Coordinates of C-alpha atoms in Angstrom, one line a residue:
X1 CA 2.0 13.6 16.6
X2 CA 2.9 15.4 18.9
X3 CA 5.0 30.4 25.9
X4 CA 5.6 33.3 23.4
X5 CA 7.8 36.6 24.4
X6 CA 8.7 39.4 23.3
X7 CA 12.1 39.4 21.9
X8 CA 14.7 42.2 23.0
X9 CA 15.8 45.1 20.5
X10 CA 18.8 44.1 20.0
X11 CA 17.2 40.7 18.8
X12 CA 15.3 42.1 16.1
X13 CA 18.3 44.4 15.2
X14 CA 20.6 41.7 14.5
X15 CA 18.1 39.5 12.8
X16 CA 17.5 42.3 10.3
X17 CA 21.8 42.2 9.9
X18 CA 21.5 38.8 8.8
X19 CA 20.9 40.0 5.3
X20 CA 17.8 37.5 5.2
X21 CA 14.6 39.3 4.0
X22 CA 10.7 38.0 3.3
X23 CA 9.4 38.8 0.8
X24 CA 6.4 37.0 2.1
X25 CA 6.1 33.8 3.4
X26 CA 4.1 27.8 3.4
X27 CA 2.8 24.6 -0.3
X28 CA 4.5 22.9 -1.9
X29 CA 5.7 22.5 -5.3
X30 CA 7.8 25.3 -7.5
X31 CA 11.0 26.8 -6.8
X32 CA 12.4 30.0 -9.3
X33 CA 15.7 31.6 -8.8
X34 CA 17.7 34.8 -9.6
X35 CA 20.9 36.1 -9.3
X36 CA 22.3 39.5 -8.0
X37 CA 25.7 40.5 -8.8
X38 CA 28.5 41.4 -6.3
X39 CA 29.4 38.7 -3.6
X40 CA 25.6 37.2 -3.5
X41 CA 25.7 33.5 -4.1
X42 CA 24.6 31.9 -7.3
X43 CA 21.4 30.9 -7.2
X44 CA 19.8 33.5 -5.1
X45 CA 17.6 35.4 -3.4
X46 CA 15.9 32.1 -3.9
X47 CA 12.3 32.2 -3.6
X48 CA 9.4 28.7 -3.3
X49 CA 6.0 28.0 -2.9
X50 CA 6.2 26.4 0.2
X51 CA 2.1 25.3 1.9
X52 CA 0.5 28.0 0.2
X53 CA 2.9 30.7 0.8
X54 CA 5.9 32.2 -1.1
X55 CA 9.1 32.8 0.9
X56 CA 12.5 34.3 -0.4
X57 CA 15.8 33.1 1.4
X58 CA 18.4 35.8 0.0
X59 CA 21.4 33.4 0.8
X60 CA 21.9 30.2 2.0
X61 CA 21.3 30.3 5.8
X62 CA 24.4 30.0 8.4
X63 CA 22.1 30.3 11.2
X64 CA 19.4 28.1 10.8
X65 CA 17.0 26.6 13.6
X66 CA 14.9 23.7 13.6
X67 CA 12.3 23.1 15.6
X68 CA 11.1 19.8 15.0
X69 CA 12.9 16.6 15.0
X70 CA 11.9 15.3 11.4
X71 CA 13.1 18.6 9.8
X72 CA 16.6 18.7 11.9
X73 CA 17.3 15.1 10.9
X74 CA 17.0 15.6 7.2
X75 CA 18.9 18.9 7.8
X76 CA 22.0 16.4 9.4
X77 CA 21.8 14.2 7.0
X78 CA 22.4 16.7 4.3
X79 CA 25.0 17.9 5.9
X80 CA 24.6 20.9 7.5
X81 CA 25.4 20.5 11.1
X82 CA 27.7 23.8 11.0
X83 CA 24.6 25.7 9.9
X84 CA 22.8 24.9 12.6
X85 CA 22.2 27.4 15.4
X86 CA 19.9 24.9 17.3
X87 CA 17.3 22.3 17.2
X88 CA 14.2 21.6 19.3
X89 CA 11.3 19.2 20.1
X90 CA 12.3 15.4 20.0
X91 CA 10.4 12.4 20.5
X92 CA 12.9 9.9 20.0
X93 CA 17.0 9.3 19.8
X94 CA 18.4 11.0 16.6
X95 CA 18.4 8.7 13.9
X96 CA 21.5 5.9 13.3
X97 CA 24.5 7.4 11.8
X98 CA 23.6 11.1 12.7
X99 CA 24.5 10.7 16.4
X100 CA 28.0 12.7 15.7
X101 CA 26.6 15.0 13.4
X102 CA 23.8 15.6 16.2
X103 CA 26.6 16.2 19.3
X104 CA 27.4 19.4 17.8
X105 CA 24.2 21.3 17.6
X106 CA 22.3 22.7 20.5
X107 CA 19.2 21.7 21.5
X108 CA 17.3 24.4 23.1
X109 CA 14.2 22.2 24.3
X110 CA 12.8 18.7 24.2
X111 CA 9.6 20.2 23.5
X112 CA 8.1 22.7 22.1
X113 CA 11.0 26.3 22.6
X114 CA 9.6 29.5 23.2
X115 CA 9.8 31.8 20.3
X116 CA 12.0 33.9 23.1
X117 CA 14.9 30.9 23.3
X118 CA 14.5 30.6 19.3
X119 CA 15.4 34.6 19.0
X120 CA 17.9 34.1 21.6
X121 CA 20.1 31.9 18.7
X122 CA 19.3 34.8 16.4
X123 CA 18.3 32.2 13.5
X124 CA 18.4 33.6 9.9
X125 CA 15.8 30.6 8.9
X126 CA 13.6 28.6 10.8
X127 CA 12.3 25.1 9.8
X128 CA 9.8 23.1 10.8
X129 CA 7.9 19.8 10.4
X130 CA 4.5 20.4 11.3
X131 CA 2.3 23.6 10.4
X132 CA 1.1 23.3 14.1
X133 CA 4.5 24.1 15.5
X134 CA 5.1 27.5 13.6
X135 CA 0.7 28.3 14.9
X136 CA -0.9 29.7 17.4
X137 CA -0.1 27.5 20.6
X138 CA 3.3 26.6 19.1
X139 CA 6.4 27.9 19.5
X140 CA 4.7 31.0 17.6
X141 CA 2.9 32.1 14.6
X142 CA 4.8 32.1 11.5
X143 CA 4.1 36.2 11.4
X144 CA 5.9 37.2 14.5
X145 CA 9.2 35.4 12.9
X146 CA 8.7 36.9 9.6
X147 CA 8.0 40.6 10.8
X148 CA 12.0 40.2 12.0
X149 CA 12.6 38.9 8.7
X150 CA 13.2 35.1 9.0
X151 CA 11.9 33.2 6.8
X152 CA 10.6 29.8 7.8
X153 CA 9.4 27.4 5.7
X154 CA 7.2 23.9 6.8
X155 CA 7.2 20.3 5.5
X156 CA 5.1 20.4 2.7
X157 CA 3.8 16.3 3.9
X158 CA 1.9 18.6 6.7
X159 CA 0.1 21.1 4.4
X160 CA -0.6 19.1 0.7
X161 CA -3.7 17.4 0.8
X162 CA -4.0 17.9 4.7
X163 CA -6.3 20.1 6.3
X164 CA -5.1 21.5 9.4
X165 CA -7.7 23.8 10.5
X166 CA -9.4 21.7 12.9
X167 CA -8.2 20.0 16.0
X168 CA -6.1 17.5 17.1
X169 CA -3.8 16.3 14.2
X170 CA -5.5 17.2 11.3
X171 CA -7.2 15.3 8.5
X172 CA -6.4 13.9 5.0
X173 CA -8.2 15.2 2.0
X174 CA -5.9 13.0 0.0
X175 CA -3.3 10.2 0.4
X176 CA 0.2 10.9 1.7
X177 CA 2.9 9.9 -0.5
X178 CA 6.7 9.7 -0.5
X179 CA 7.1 12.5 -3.1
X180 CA 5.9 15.1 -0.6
X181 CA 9.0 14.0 1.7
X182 CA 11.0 14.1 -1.1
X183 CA 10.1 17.6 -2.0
X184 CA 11.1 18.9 1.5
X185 CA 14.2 17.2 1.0
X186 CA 15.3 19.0 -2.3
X187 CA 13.8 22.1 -1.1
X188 CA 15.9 22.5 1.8
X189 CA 19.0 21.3 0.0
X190 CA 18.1 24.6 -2.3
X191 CA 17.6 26.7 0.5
X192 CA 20.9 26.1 2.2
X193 CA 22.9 25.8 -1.6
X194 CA 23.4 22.3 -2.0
X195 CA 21.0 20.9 -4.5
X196 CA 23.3 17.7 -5.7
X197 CA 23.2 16.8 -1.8
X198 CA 19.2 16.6 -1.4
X199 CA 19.2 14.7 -4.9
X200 CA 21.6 12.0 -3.5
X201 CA 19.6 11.7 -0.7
X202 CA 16.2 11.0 -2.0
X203 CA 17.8 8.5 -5.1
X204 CA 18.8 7.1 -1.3
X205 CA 16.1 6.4 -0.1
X206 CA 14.0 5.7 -3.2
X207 CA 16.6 2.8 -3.6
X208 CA 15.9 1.4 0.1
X209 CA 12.1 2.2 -0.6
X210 CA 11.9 -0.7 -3.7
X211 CA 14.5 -2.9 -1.7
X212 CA 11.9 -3.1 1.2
X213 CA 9.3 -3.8 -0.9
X214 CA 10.8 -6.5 -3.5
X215 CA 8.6 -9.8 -2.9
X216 CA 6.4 -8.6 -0.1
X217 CA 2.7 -9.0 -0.6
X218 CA 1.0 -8.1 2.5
X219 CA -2.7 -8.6 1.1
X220 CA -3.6 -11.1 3.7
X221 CA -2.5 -8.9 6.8
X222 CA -4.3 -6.2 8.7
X223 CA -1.9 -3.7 10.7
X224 CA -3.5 -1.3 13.4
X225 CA -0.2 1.7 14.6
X226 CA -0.3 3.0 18.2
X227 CA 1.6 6.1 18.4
X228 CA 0.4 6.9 22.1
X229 CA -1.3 7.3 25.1
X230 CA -2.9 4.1 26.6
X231 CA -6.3 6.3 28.0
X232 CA -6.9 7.2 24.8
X233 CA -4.9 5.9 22.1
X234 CA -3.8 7.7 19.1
X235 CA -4.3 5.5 16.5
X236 CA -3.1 6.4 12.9
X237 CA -6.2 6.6 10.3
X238 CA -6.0 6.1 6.8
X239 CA -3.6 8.7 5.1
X240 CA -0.7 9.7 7.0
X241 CA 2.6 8.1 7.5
X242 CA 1.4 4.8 8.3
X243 CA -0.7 5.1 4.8
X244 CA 2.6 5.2 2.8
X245 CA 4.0 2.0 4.4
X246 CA 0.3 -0.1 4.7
X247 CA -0.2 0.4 0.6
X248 CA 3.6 0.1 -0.2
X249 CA 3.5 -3.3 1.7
X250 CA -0.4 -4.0 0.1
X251 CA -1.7 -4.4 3.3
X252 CA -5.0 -3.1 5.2
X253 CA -5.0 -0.4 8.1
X254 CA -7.7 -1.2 10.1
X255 CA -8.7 2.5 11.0
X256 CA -8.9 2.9 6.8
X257 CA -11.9 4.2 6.6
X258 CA -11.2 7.6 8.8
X259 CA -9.1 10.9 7.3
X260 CA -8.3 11.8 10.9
X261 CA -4.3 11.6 10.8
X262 CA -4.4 10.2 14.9
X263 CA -7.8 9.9 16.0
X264 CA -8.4 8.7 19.1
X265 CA -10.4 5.3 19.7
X266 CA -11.4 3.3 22.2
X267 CA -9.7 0.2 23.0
X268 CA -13.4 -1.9 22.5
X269 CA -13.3 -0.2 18.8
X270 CA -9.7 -1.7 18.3
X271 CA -10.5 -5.1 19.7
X272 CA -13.5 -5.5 17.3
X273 CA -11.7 -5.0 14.9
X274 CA -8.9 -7.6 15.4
X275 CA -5.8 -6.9 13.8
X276 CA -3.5 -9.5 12.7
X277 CA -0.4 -7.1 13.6
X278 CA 0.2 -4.4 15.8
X279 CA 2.6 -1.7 14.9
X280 CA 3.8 -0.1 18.4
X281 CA 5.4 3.5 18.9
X282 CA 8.7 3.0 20.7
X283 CA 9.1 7.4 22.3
X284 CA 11.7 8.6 24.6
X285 CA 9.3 11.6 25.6
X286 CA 7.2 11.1 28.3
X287 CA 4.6 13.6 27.7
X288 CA 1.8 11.4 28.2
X289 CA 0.9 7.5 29.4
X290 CA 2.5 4.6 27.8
X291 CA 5.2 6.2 25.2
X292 CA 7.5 3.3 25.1
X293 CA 7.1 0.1 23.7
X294 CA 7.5 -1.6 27.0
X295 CA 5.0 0.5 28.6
X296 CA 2.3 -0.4 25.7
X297 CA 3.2 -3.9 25.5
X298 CA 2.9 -4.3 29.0
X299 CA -0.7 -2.6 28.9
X300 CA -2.1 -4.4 26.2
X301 CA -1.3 -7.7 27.8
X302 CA -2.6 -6.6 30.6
X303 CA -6.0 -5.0 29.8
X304 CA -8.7 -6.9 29.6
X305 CA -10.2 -5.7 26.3
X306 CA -6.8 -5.5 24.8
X307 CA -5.5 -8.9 25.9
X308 CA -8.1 -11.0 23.9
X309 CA -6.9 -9.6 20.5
X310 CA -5.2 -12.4 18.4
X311 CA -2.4 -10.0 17.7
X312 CA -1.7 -9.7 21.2
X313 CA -2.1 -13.5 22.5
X314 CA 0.7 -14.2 19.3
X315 CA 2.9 -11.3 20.1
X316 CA 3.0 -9.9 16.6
X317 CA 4.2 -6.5 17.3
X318 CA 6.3 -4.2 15.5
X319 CA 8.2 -1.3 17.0
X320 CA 8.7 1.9 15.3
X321 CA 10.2 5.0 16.7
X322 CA 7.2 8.0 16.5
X323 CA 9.7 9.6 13.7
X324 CA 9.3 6.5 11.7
X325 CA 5.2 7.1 11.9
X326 CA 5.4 10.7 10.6
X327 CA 5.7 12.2 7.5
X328 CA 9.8 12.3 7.7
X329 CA 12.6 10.6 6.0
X330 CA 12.5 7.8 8.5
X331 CA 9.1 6.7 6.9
X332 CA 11.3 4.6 5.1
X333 CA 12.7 2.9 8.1
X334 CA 9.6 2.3 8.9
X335 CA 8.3 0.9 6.0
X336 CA 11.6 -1.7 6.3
X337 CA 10.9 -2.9 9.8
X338 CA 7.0 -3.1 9.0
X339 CA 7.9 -5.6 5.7
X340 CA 10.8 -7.2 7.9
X341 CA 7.7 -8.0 10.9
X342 CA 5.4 -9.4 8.3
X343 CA 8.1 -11.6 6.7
X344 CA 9.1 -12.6 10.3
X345 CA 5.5 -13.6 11.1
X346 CA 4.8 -15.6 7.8
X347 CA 2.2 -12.5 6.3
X348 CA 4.4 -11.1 3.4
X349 CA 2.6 -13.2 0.8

């Protein structure tokens, strides 16, 4: 959920030193590998299918910027704070055990950077979470990086079975899984040279994945997630991130039967339809109404379409930081605190 300029010469100059070269450049899926001799590093120029796209990284990156939030915090968590030139666009605190890791790196923007303060940190890769970001009315078109020779590659959970060429937030043509978080885990521990490190991390999370799940039997619940805006809500439909934790946990999304990954719906729509459990975004942004949990709390027991709802008169709400409703690695945190809520209110089977 969720300004161009023209970079000086001596940007461009130095982003061509870098030594990093496209070949050309985003799906997901197969990685190949060759070596040169002299000082290059084993396992490269490395080149994946990455969203359609192939993209060659001729060593691992000692620049890198990130400019989304999910991306950055998988890049901390493998370990490559020193190899990060900057990070950008946040919706939420960095995720637990990452705050030292996160002190270090600049963040050039809570938002959205221009593609002007991403050249300034003269990046020699450039990550990013959703295609939208790297687009046309993002930071800037994946082109304009790779004509200076950066290569930039895209979660692969925003581009596999996802069809991004309408508006808003896209649609699902097919069910989100874990595996495509997992592939932009590995991927980027390939990219930067550490491979063991992006294994450890998803047998990780696998592991808290089954723990969360052991026992729970959520069949008799229906969950509705509200990542924002209380005009117009954006409410999650079937396939994204909320998809992964409703069927790991066996229970129903209410707003199942649309593709949309955050359509908008009124609150008479939602109130119809009654959930037994609310799942509420919990954002530090405030780019538009009602972003923290307070603030939507506090509407919906205020409102009087929203008040009625027998999720609301028994308080059975769940906060989730908006990380932990998109495709990232904090999926799985949210997939614990949804299976700890329905335990807690006496719906886990």
């Amino acid at each position: 959920m969720l300004s161009k300029a023209t970079p000086a010469p001596i940007r461009t100059a130095a982003l061509f030193a870098a030594g990093v070269v496209l070949l050309t450049a985003c799906g997901g899926g197969t990685t190949t590998s060759s070596a040169e001799g002299g000082d290059k590093a084993d396992g490269f120029p490395l080149t994946l299918k990455n969203c359609g796209r192939t993209v060659t990284v001729k060593a691992p990156p000692q620049r890198a910027v990130s400019v989304d939030q999910g991306s950055t915090e998988i890049l901390l968590s493998l370990g490559l704070a020193d190899r990060l030139a900057a990070t950008a666009t946040w919706s939420d605190p960095v995720m637990k055990g990452l705050e030292k890791a996160n002190q270090g790196v600049e963040r050039i923007s809570e938002n959205r950077p221009s593609s002007e303060k991403v050249l300034d940190k003269e990046p020699d890769f450039l990550s990013a979470s959703f295609a939208s970001t790297l687009a046309k009315g993002g930071v800037a078109p994946r082109e304009q990086f790779e004509k200076l020779g950066v290569p930039t590659y895209i979660s692969p959970a925003d581009c596999i079975g996802k069809d991004n060429s309408g508006g808003g937030d896209g649609a699902r043509t097919a069910p989100l899984t874990m595996d495509s978080v997992y592939t932009e885990v590995r991927e980027l521990s390939q990219v930067f040279g550490v491979p063991e490190r992006g294994d450890a991390l998803v047998k990780k999370l696998q592991a808290r994945v089954a723990k969360a799940t052991d026992g729970v039997d959520g069949s008799k619940a229906s969950l509705l997630y509200w990542f924002s805006d209380s005009k117009a809500p954006y409410l999650a439909g079937c396939c994204g991130a909320p998809g992964v934790i409703t069927r790991e946990l066996g229970a129903k999304n209410v707003f199942d039967d649309t593709h949309d990954e955050w359509p908008q719906i009124s609150w008479e729509t939602v109130a119809d339809r009654n959930p037994d459990v609310l799942v509420i975004g919990d954002l530090s942004r405030t780019t538009q109404t009602a972003e923290s949990a307070e603030k939507k709390i506090e509407f919906l027991e205020s409102n009087p379409v929203t008040r009625t709802m027998d999720a609301v008169k028994n308080r059975r709400y769940v906060l989730l930081s908006g990380q932990a409703m998109n495709p990232t690695i904090r999926t799985v945190e949210g997939l614990e605190r949804v299976a700890a809520g329905l335990r807690d209110f006496g719906l886990a089977g």
